[in-house]
CSV table of C-alpha atoms in Angstrom, one decimal:
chain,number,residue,atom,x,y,z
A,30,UNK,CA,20.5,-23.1,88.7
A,31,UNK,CA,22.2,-20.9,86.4
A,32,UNK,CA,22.9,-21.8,82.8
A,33,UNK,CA,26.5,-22.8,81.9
A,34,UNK,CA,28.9,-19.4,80.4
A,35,UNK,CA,30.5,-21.2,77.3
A,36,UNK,CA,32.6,-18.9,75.5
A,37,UNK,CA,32.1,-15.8,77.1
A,38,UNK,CA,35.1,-14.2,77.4
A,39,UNK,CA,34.9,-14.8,73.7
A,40,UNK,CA,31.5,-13.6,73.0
A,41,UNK,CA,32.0,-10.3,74.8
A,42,UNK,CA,35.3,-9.4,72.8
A,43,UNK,CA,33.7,-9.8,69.7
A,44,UNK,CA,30.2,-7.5,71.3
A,45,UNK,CA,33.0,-5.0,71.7
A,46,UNK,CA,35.1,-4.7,69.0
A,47,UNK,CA,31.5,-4.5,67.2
A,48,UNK,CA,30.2,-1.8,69.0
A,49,UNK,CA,33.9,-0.1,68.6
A,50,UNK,CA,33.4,-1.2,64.8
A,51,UNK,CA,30.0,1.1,64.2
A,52,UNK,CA,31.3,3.9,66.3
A,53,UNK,CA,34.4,4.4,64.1
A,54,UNK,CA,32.1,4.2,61.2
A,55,UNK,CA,29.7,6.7,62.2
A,56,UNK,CA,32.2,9.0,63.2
A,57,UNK,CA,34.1,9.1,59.7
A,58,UNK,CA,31.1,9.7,58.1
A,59,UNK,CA,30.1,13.2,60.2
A,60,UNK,CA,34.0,14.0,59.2
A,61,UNK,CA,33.6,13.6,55.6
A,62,UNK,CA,30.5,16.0,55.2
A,63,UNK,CA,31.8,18.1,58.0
A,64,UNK,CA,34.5,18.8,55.9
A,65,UNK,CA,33.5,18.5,52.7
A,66,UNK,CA,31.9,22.0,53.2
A,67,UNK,CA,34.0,24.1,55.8
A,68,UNK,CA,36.5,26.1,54.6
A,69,UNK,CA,37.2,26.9,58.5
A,70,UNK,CA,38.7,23.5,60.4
A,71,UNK,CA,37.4,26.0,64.0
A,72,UNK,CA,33.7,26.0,62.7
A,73,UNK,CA,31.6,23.3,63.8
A,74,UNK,CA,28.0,22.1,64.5
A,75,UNK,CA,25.3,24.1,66.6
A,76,UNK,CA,22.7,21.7,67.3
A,77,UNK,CA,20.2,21.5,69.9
A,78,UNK,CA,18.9,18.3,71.6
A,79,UNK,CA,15.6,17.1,71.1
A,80,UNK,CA,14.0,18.6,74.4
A,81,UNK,CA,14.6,22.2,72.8
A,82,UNK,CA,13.6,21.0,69.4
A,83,UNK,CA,9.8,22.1,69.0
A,84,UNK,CA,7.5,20.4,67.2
A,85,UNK,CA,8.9,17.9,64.6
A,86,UNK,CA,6.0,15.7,62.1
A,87,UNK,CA,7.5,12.6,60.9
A,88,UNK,CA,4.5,10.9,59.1
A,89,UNK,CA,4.9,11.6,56.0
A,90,UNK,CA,2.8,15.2,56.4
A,91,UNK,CA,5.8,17.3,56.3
A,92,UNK,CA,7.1,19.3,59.1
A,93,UNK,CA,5.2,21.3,61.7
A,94,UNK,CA,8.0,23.2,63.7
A,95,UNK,CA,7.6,26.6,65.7
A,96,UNK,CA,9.9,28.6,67.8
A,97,UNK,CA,9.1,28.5,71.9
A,98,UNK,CA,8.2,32.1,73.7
A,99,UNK,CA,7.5,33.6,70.1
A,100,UNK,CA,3.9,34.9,69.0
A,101,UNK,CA,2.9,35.7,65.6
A,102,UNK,CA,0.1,38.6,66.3
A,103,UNK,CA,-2.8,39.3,63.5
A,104,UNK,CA,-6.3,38.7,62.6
A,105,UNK,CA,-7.8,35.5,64.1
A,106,UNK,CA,-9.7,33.5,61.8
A,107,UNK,CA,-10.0,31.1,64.7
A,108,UNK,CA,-10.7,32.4,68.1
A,109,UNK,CA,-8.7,31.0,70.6
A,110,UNK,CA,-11.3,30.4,73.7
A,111,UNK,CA,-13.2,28.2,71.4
A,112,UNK,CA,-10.7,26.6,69.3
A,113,UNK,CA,-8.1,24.3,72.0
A,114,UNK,CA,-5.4,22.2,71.3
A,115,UNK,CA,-3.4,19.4,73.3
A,116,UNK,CA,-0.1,20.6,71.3
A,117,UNK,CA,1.3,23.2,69.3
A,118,UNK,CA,1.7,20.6,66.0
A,119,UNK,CA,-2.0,20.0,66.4
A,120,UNK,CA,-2.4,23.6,65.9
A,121,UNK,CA,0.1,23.9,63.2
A,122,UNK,CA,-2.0,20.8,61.8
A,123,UNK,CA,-5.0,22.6,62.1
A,124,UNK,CA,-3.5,25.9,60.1
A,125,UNK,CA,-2.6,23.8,57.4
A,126,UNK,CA,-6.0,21.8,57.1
A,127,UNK,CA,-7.3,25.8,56.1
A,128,UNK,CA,-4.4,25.8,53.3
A,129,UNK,CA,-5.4,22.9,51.2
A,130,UNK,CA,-6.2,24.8,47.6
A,131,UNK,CA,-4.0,24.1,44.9
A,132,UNK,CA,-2.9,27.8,44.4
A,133,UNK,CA,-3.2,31.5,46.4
A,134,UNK,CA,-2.9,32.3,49.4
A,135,UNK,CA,-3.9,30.5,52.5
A,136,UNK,CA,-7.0,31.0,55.2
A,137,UNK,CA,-4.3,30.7,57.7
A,138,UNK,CA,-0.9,31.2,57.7
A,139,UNK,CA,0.1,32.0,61.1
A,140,UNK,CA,-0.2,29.6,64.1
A,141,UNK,CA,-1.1,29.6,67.4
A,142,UNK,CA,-4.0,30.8,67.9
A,143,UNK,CA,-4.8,30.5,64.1
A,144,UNK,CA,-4.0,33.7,62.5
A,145,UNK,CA,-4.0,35.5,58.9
A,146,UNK,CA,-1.0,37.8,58.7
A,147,UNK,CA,-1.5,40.9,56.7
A,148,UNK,CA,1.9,40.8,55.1
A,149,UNK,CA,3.3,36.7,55.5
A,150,UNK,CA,7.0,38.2,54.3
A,151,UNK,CA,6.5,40.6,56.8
A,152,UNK,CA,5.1,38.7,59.9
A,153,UNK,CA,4.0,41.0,62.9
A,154,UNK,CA,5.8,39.3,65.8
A,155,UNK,CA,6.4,39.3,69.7
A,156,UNK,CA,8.8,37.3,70.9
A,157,UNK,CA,10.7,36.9,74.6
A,158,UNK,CA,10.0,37.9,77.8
A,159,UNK,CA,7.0,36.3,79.5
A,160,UNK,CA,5.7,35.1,76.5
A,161,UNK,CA,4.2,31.4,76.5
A,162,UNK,CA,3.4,30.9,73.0
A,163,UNK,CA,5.1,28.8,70.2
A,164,UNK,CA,3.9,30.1,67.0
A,165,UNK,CA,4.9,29.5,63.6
A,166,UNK,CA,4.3,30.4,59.8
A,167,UNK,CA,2.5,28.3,56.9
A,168,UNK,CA,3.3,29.7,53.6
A,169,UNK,CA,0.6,28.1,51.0
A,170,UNK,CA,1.8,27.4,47.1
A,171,UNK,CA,2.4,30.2,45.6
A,172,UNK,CA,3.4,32.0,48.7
A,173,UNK,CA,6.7,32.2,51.0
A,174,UNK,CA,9.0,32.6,47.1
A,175,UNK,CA,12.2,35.1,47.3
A,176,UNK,CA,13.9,36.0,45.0
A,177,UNK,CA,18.1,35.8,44.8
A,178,UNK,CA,19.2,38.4,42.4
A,179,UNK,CA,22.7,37.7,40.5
A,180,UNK,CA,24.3,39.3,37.6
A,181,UNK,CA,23.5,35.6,36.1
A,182,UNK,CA,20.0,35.3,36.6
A,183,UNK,CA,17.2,35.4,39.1
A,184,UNK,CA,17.0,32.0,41.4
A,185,UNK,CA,13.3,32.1,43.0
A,186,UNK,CA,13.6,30.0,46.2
A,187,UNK,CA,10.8,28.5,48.1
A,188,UNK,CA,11.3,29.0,51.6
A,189,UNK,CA,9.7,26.5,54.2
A,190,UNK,CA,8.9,28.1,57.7
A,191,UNK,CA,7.1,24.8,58.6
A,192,UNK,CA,10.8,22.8,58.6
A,193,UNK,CA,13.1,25.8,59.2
A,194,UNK,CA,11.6,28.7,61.1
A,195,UNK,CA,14.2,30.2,62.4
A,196,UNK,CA,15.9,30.1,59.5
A,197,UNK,CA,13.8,31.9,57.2
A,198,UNK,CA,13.2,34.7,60.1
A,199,UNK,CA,16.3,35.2,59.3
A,200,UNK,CA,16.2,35.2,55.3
A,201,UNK,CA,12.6,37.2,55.8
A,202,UNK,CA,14.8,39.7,57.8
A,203,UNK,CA,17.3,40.1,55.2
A,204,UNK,CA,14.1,41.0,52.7
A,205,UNK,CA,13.6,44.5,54.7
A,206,UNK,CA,17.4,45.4,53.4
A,207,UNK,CA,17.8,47.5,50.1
A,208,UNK,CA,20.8,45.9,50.0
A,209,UNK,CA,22.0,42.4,51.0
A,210,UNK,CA,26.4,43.9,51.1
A,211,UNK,CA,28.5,40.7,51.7
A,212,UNK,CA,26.1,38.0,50.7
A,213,UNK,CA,27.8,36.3,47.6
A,214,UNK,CA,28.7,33.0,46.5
A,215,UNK,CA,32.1,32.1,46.4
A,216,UNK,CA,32.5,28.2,45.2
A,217,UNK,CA,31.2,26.5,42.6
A,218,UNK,CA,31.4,23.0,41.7
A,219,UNK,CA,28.8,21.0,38.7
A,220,UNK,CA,28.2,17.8,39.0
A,221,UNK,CA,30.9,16.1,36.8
A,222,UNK,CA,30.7,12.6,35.8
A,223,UNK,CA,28.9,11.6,38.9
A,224,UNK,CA,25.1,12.9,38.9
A,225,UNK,CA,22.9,13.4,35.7
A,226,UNK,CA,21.2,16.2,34.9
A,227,UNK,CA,18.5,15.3,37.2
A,228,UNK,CA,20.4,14.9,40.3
A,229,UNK,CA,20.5,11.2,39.9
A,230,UNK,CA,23.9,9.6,41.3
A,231,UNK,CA,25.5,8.1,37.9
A,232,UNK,CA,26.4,4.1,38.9
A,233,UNK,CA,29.7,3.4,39.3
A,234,UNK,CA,30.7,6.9,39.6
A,235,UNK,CA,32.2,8.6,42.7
A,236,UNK,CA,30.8,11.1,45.0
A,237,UNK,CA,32.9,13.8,44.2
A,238,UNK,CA,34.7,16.1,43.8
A,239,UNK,CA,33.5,17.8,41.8
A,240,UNK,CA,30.7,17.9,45.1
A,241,UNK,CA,27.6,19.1,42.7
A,242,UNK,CA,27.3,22.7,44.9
A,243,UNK,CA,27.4,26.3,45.0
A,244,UNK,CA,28.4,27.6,47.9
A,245,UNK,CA,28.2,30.9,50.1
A,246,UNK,CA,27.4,33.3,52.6
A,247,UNK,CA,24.4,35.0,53.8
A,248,UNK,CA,26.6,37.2,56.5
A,249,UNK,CA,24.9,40.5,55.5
A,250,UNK,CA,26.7,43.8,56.9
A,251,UNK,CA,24.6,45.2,58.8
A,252,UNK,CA,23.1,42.8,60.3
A,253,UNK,CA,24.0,41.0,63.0
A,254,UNK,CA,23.8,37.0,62.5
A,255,UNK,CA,23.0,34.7,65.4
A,256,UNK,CA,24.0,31.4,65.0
A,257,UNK,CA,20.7,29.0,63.8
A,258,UNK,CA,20.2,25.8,65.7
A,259,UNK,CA,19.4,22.6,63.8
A,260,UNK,CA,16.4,22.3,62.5
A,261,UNK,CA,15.0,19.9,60.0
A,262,UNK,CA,17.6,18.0,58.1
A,263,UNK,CA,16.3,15.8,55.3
A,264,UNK,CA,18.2,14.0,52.7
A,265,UNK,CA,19.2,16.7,50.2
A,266,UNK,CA,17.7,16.9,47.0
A,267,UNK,CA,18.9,18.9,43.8
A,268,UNK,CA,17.8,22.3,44.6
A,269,UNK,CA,18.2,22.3,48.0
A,270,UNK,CA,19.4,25.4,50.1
A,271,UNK,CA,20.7,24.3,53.0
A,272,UNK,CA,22.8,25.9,56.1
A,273,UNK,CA,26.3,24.4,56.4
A,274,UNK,CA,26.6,24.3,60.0
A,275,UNK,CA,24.6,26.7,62.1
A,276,UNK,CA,25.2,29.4,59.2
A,277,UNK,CA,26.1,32.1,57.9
A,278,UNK,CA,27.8,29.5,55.0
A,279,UNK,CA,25.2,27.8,53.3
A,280,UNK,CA,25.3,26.2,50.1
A,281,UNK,CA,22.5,25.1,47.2
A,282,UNK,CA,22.7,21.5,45.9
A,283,UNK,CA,23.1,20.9,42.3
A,284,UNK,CA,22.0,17.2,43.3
A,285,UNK,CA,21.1,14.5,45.1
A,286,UNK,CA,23.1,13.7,48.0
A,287,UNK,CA,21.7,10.9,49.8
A,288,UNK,CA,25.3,10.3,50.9
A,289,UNK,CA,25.7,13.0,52.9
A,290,UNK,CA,22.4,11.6,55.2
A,291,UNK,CA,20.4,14.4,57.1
A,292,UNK,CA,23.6,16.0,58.1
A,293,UNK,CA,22.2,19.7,56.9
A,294,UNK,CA,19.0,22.5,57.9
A,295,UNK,CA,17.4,22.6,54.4
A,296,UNK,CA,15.3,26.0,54.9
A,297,UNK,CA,14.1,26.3,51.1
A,298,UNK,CA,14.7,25.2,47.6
A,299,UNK,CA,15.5,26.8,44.3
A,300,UNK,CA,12.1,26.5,41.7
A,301,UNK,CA,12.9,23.5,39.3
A,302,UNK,CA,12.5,26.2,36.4
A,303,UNK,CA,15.9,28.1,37.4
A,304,UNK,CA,18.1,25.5,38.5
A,305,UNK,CA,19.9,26.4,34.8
A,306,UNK,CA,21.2,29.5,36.4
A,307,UNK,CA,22.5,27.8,39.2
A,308,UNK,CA,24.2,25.3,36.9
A,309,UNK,CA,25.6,28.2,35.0
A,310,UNK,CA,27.4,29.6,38.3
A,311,UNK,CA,28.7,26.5,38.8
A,312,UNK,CA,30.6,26.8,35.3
A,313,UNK,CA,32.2,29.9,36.1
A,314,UNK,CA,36.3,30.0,36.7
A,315,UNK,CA,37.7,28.8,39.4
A,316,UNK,CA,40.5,28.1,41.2
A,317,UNK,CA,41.3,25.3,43.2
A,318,UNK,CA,42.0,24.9,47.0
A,319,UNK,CA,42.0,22.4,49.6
A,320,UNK,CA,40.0,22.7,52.2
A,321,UNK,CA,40.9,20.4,55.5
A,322,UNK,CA,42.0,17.6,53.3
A,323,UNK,CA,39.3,17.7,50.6
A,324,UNK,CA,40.1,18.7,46.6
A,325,UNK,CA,37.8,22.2,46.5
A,326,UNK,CA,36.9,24.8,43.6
A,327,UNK,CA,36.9,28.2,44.6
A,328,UNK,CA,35.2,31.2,42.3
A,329,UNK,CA,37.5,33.4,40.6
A,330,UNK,CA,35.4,36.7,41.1
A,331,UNK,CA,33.1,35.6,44.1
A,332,UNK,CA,29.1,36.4,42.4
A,333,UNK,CA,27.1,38.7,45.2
A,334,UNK,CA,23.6,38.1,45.4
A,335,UNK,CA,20.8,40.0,47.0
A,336,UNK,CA,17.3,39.4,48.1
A,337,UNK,CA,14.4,40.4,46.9
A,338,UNK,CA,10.8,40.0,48.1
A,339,UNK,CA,8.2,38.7,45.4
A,340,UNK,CA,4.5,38.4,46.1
A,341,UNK,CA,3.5,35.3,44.3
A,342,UNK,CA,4.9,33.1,41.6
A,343,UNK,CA,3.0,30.3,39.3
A,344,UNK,CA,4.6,27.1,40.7
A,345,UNK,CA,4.9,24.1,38.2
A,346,UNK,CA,4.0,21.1,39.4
Protein backbone atom coordinates (compact mmCIF):
# COMPACT_ATOMS: atom_id res chain seq x y z
CA UNK A 1 0.00 0.00 0.00
CA UNK A 2 1.04 3.34 -0.87
CA UNK A 3 2.06 5.94 1.73
CA UNK A 4 -0.47 8.72 2.59
CA UNK A 5 0.24 12.36 0.19
CA UNK A 6 -0.08 14.99 3.07
CA UNK A 7 0.55 18.34 1.87
CA UNK A 8 1.43 17.86 -1.50
CA UNK A 9 -0.14 20.22 -3.40
CA UNK A 10 1.72 22.33 -0.86
CA UNK A 11 5.04 20.79 -1.06
CA UNK A 12 5.22 21.01 -4.90
CA UNK A 13 4.38 24.88 -5.05
CA UNK A 14 7.00 25.68 -2.80
CA UNK A 15 9.70 22.88 -5.12
CA UNK A 16 8.65 25.24 -7.83
CA UNK A 17 8.72 28.60 -6.87
CA UNK A 18 12.34 27.31 -5.62
CA UNK A 19 13.49 26.08 -8.68
CA UNK A 20 11.96 29.39 -10.34
CA UNK A 21 13.83 31.26 -7.34
CA UNK A 22 17.60 29.93 -8.45
CA UNK A 23 16.76 30.33 -12.09
CA UNK A 24 16.08 34.10 -11.82
CA UNK A 25 19.08 34.28 -9.79
CA UNK A 26 21.43 32.74 -12.08
CA UNK A 27 20.18 34.50 -14.87
CA UNK A 28 20.81 38.12 -13.39
CA UNK A 29 24.05 37.26 -12.59
CA UNK A 30 25.20 36.24 -16.52
CA UNK A 31 23.37 39.88 -17.20
CA UNK A 32 25.41 41.86 -14.89
CA UNK A 33 28.95 40.66 -16.19
CA UNK A 34 27.42 40.41 -19.60
CA UNK A 35 27.01 43.87 -19.51
CA UNK A 36 29.27 45.13 -17.37
CA UNK A 37 31.72 44.73 -20.40
CA UNK A 38 29.82 45.11 -23.78
CA UNK A 39 29.62 48.25 -25.18
CA UNK A 40 27.41 46.41 -28.00
CA UNK A 41 23.80 45.24 -26.37
CA UNK A 42 23.84 42.70 -30.21
CA UNK A 43 27.16 40.99 -29.06
CA UNK A 44 26.87 38.03 -27.03
CA UNK A 45 28.49 34.69 -25.91
CA UNK A 46 30.09 32.04 -28.35
CA UNK A 47 30.50 29.05 -26.37
CA UNK A 48 30.77 25.52 -27.23
CA UNK A 49 29.35 22.58 -25.28
CA UNK A 50 31.33 20.27 -23.54
CA UNK A 51 31.44 17.47 -26.35
CA UNK A 52 33.52 20.05 -28.61
CA UNK A 53 35.46 21.16 -25.68
CA UNK A 54 38.94 19.12 -25.86
CA UNK A 55 40.74 18.15 -23.14
CA UNK A 56 39.97 20.02 -19.84
CA UNK A 57 42.38 18.99 -16.33
CA UNK A 58 40.52 19.92 -13.33
CA UNK A 59 42.86 18.51 -10.49
CA UNK A 60 44.53 21.03 -9.45
CA UNK A 61 47.45 20.45 -12.40
CA UNK A 62 46.35 23.17 -14.56
CA UNK A 63 44.86 22.86 -17.86
CA UNK A 64 45.70 20.48 -20.68
CA UNK A 65 43.58 21.67 -23.70
CA UNK A 66 44.26 21.08 -27.54
CA UNK A 67 42.44 21.90 -30.70
CA UNK A 68 40.77 18.69 -32.61
CA UNK A 69 42.05 17.97 -36.44
CA UNK A 70 45.22 20.28 -35.68
CA UNK A 71 48.92 18.90 -35.77
CA UNK A 72 51.79 20.65 -34.45
CA UNK A 73 54.74 19.10 -36.87
CA UNK A 74 58.67 19.12 -35.61
CA UNK A 75 61.30 17.13 -34.17
CA UNK A 76 60.15 14.10 -32.07
CA UNK A 77 61.71 13.70 -28.86
CA UNK A 78 59.30 10.83 -28.36
CA UNK A 79 58.61 8.58 -31.14
CA UNK A 80 55.16 7.94 -31.62
CA UNK A 81 55.02 3.89 -32.40
CA UNK A 82 56.66 3.41 -29.02
CA UNK A 83 55.27 6.01 -26.92
CA UNK A 84 50.98 5.42 -26.83
CA UNK A 85 48.45 7.08 -25.03
CA UNK A 86 44.69 6.33 -24.04
CA UNK A 87 43.94 10.24 -24.48
CA UNK A 88 45.24 13.32 -25.81
CA UNK A 89 45.54 14.95 -21.92
CA UNK A 90 47.65 11.95 -21.08
CA UNK A 91 49.88 13.12 -23.71
CA UNK A 92 49.73 16.71 -22.90
CA UNK A 93 50.50 15.27 -19.35
CA UNK A 94 53.33 13.52 -20.56
CA UNK A 95 54.83 16.76 -22.44
CA UNK A 96 54.61 18.58 -19.38
CA UNK A 97 56.34 15.85 -17.10
CA UNK A 98 59.62 16.75 -19.71
CA UNK A 99 59.08 20.63 -18.67
CA UNK A 100 59.59 20.44 -14.90
CA UNK A 101 63.03 22.79 -14.55
CA UNK A 102 62.58 25.85 -12.79
CA UNK A 103 63.78 28.03 -15.84
CA UNK A 104 64.62 27.72 -19.92
CA UNK A 105 63.12 26.17 -22.16
CA UNK A 106 61.33 22.89 -22.17
CA UNK A 107 62.33 19.17 -23.66
CA UNK A 108 58.90 19.25 -25.13
CA UNK A 109 56.70 21.77 -25.95
CA UNK A 110 54.56 20.47 -28.57
CA UNK A 111 52.03 17.60 -28.15
CA UNK A 112 50.92 14.82 -29.80
CA UNK A 113 53.17 12.85 -30.65
CA UNK A 114 55.68 14.69 -28.25
CA UNK A 115 57.51 17.26 -30.15
CA UNK A 116 60.24 20.17 -29.78
CA UNK A 117 59.27 23.14 -32.00
CA UNK A 118 62.16 24.94 -33.50
CA UNK A 119 60.58 28.35 -32.96
CA UNK A 120 57.44 27.80 -30.02
CA UNK A 121 56.19 31.56 -31.12
CA UNK A 122 56.24 30.38 -34.33
CA UNK A 123 54.72 26.80 -34.28
CA UNK A 124 54.93 24.76 -37.60
CA UNK A 125 51.34 23.57 -37.94
CA UNK A 126 48.82 21.46 -40.07
CA UNK A 127 45.59 21.77 -39.43
CA UNK A 128 42.05 20.54 -41.33
CA UNK A 129 41.21 18.27 -43.75
CA UNK A 130 41.72 14.55 -42.90
CA UNK A 131 43.71 15.26 -40.11
CA UNK A 132 43.12 13.12 -36.85
CA UNK A 133 45.30 14.68 -34.42
CA UNK A 134 44.64 17.04 -31.39
CA UNK A 135 47.81 18.70 -30.70
CA UNK A 136 48.66 21.53 -28.48
CA UNK A 137 51.48 23.80 -27.13
CA UNK A 138 53.41 23.84 -23.61
CA UNK A 139 55.34 26.95 -23.13
CA UNK A 140 57.81 26.30 -19.98
CA UNK A 141 58.83 29.43 -17.56
CA UNK A 142 60.42 31.67 -19.18
CA UNK A 143 58.86 30.90 -22.41
CA UNK A 144 55.46 31.77 -24.26
CA UNK A 145 56.09 36.00 -22.91
CA UNK A 146 54.89 38.83 -25.55
CA UNK A 147 55.32 41.86 -25.28
CA UNK A 148 52.36 44.76 -25.55
CA UNK A 149 54.08 47.89 -26.63
CA UNK A 150 52.34 51.43 -25.50
CA UNK A 151 53.46 54.86 -25.48
CA UNK A 152 53.12 54.16 -21.50
CA UNK A 153 55.24 51.31 -21.05
CA UNK A 154 55.85 47.79 -22.13
CA UNK A 155 53.23 45.13 -20.43
CA UNK A 156 55.04 41.61 -20.87
CA UNK A 157 52.10 39.02 -20.81
CA UNK A 158 52.43 35.38 -20.21
CA UNK A 159 50.39 33.54 -22.55
CA UNK A 160 48.94 30.08 -21.63
CA UNK A 161 48.37 27.67 -24.70
CA UNK A 162 47.64 24.84 -22.26
CA UNK A 163 44.09 26.80 -21.02
CA UNK A 164 43.58 28.94 -24.18
CA UNK A 165 44.89 27.54 -27.39
CA UNK A 166 43.03 28.92 -29.68
CA UNK A 167 43.42 31.98 -28.32
CA UNK A 168 46.95 32.57 -28.33
CA UNK A 169 47.03 31.07 -32.13
CA UNK A 170 45.55 33.98 -32.54
CA UNK A 171 47.75 36.40 -30.36
CA UNK A 172 50.92 34.24 -31.78
CA UNK A 173 49.44 35.20 -35.28
CA UNK A 174 49.31 38.76 -34.57
CA UNK A 175 53.32 38.47 -33.50
CA UNK A 176 54.22 37.85 -37.45
CA UNK A 177 52.68 41.61 -38.08
CA UNK A 178 55.06 44.64 -38.13
CA UNK A 179 52.22 46.33 -37.14
CA UNK A 180 49.27 45.51 -34.87
CA UNK A 181 46.82 48.92 -36.75
CA UNK A 182 43.54 49.01 -34.78
CA UNK A 183 44.54 47.24 -31.63
CA UNK A 184 44.24 49.88 -28.77
CA UNK A 185 42.61 50.22 -25.55
CA UNK A 186 39.95 52.37 -25.18
CA UNK A 187 38.48 52.30 -21.39
CA UNK A 188 40.03 52.59 -18.41
CA UNK A 189 38.79 52.27 -15.04
CA UNK A 190 41.33 51.75 -11.40
CA UNK A 191 40.16 50.18 -8.83
CA UNK A 192 38.57 52.98 -6.55
CA UNK A 193 37.66 52.46 -3.13
CA UNK A 194 36.81 48.91 -3.64
CA UNK A 195 40.09 46.63 -4.25
CA UNK A 196 43.60 47.33 -2.67
CA UNK A 197 46.52 47.53 -4.39
CA UNK A 198 46.78 43.91 -4.40
CA UNK A 199 43.60 43.09 -6.00
CA UNK A 200 42.05 42.24 -2.76
CA UNK A 201 38.18 43.25 -2.58
CA UNK A 202 38.15 46.09 0.22
CA UNK A 203 35.16 44.88 2.93
CA UNK A 204 32.23 46.67 2.87
CA UNK A 205 33.02 48.29 -0.33
CA UNK A 206 31.05 47.74 -3.61
CA UNK A 207 31.93 46.07 -6.76
CA UNK A 208 32.14 48.85 -8.84
CA UNK A 209 32.17 51.08 -10.84
CA UNK A 210 34.83 52.06 -11.05
CA UNK A 211 35.10 47.94 -12.50
CA UNK A 212 39.15 47.72 -11.80
CA UNK A 213 39.80 47.18 -15.97
CA UNK A 214 41.28 48.27 -19.01
CA UNK A 215 39.66 47.51 -21.76
CA UNK A 216 40.07 46.86 -25.67
CA UNK A 217 40.41 45.42 -28.93
CA UNK A 218 42.68 43.05 -30.50
CA UNK A 219 40.76 43.51 -34.11
CA UNK A 220 43.97 43.95 -36.05
CA UNK A 221 43.42 45.30 -39.82
CA UNK A 222 44.53 42.99 -41.80
CA UNK A 223 43.69 40.24 -40.38
CA UNK A 224 40.76 38.65 -40.40
CA UNK A 225 39.28 37.57 -36.73
CA UNK A 226 37.29 34.43 -36.28
CA UNK A 227 35.26 34.43 -33.42
CA UNK A 228 37.11 32.16 -30.32
CA UNK A 229 35.05 29.64 -28.60
CA UNK A 230 35.11 29.31 -24.83
CA UNK A 231 37.82 27.96 -23.41
CA UNK A 232 39.06 27.99 -19.94
CA UNK A 233 37.38 30.39 -17.73
CA UNK A 234 38.79 30.61 -14.17
CA UNK A 235 38.03 33.17 -11.49
CA UNK A 236 39.92 36.29 -12.57
CA UNK A 237 42.79 37.39 -10.84
CA UNK A 238 44.62 40.91 -10.98
CA UNK A 239 46.52 40.64 -14.16
CA UNK A 240 44.41 38.76 -16.01
CA UNK A 241 43.82 39.14 -19.90
CA UNK A 242 40.83 37.77 -20.70
CA UNK A 243 38.39 37.76 -23.92
CA UNK A 244 35.04 39.49 -23.36
CA UNK A 245 32.84 37.32 -25.23
CA UNK A 246 34.25 35.22 -28.03
CA UNK A 247 36.63 38.42 -28.83
CA UNK A 248 37.96 40.69 -30.54
CA UNK A 249 37.11 43.00 -27.09
CA UNK A 250 39.03 41.76 -24.35
CA UNK A 251 40.03 43.46 -21.30
CA UNK A 252 43.13 43.08 -18.49
CA UNK A 253 41.97 42.98 -14.87
CA UNK A 254 43.32 45.44 -12.47
CA UNK A 255 41.86 42.91 -9.70
CA UNK A 256 40.29 40.30 -8.26
CA UNK A 257 37.01 39.55 -9.46
CA UNK A 258 35.71 36.48 -7.89
CA UNK A 259 32.30 38.18 -8.47
CA UNK A 260 32.21 37.89 -11.82
CA UNK A 261 32.59 33.72 -11.42
CA UNK A 262 34.25 31.92 -14.57
CA UNK A 263 32.24 33.96 -16.85
CA UNK A 264 35.56 34.92 -19.08
CA UNK A 265 38.58 32.87 -21.50
CA UNK A 266 41.60 34.06 -19.56
CA UNK A 267 44.42 33.32 -22.30
CA UNK A 268 47.42 35.02 -20.42
CA UNK A 269 48.39 37.45 -17.70
CA UNK A 270 50.36 40.60 -17.39
CA UNK A 271 54.01 39.84 -15.30
CA UNK A 272 53.35 41.10 -11.62
CA UNK A 273 56.41 43.50 -12.29
CA UNK A 274 54.40 45.79 -14.84
CA UNK A 275 51.04 45.84 -13.55
CA UNK A 276 52.21 49.72 -12.67
CA UNK A 277 51.86 50.57 -16.27
CA UNK A 278 48.62 49.09 -16.54
CA UNK A 279 47.53 51.05 -13.41
CA UNK A 280 48.87 54.07 -15.03
CA UNK A 281 46.52 53.64 -18.20
CA UNK A 282 43.84 53.29 -16.06
CA UNK A 283 44.54 56.95 -14.64
CA UNK A 284 44.37 58.48 -17.94
CA UNK A 285 41.17 61.01 -18.86
CA UNK A 286 38.22 59.86 -19.51
CA UNK A 287 34.97 60.39 -20.23
CA UNK A 288 32.03 58.81 -19.06
CA UNK A 289 29.25 56.67 -20.86
CA UNK A 290 26.81 54.23 -20.19
CA UNK A 291 26.97 51.24 -21.54
CA UNK A 292 23.40 48.97 -21.48
CA UNK A 293 22.56 50.37 -18.08
CA UNK A 294 25.99 50.25 -16.44
CA UNK A 295 27.99 53.80 -15.22
CA UNK A 296 31.30 53.30 -17.75
CA UNK A 297 34.68 55.32 -18.36
CA UNK A 298 35.75 55.70 -21.61
CA UNK A 299 39.48 56.93 -22.77
CA UNK A 300 39.77 60.30 -23.97
CA UNK A 301 42.48 59.50 -26.69
CA UNK A 302 42.12 55.63 -27.06
CA UNK A 303 46.12 54.23 -26.27
CA UNK A 304 47.06 51.69 -29.41
CA UNK A 305 49.23 48.93 -28.58
CA UNK A 306 51.22 46.52 -30.60
CA UNK A 307 52.85 43.18 -30.22
CA UNK A 308 55.91 42.29 -30.00
CA UNK A 309 57.66 38.82 -29.84
CA UNK A 310 60.36 38.39 -26.98
CA UNK A 311 62.51 35.32 -26.59
CA UNK A 312 62.72 34.89 -22.92
CA UNK A 313 62.12 36.92 -19.77
CA UNK A 314 63.45 36.26 -15.98
CA UNK A 315 60.15 35.45 -14.30
CA UNK A 316 59.84 36.42 -10.46
CA UNK A 317 58.48 34.13 -8.52
Amino acid sequence: MGRRQIDSEPTRWVSLTLLLMGLVSCSLVYMFVTTVLRPDESSDFSSISEAESVGVEENGGGCCRGIDNFELWGAAVKWGSDFKFNSSIECCEACKAMCSGNDGPCLCDSWCWLKKQQDPLAPDKREGGDNIWTSGLIFGKGEGIVKLQTQYGTLHIKLLPECAPRSVMYILELLTMRHCAGCQFYRAEGRGQSWDSKGNHLKAASFGPPFALIQGTLEAEGVTFKKIPTEECPILERGSVAWIGSGPEFFISLANHEEWKKSYTVFGYVLPEDMAIAEKIATLPTIPDVWNKINVSVLEKPVSFSFKRINKVSMKS
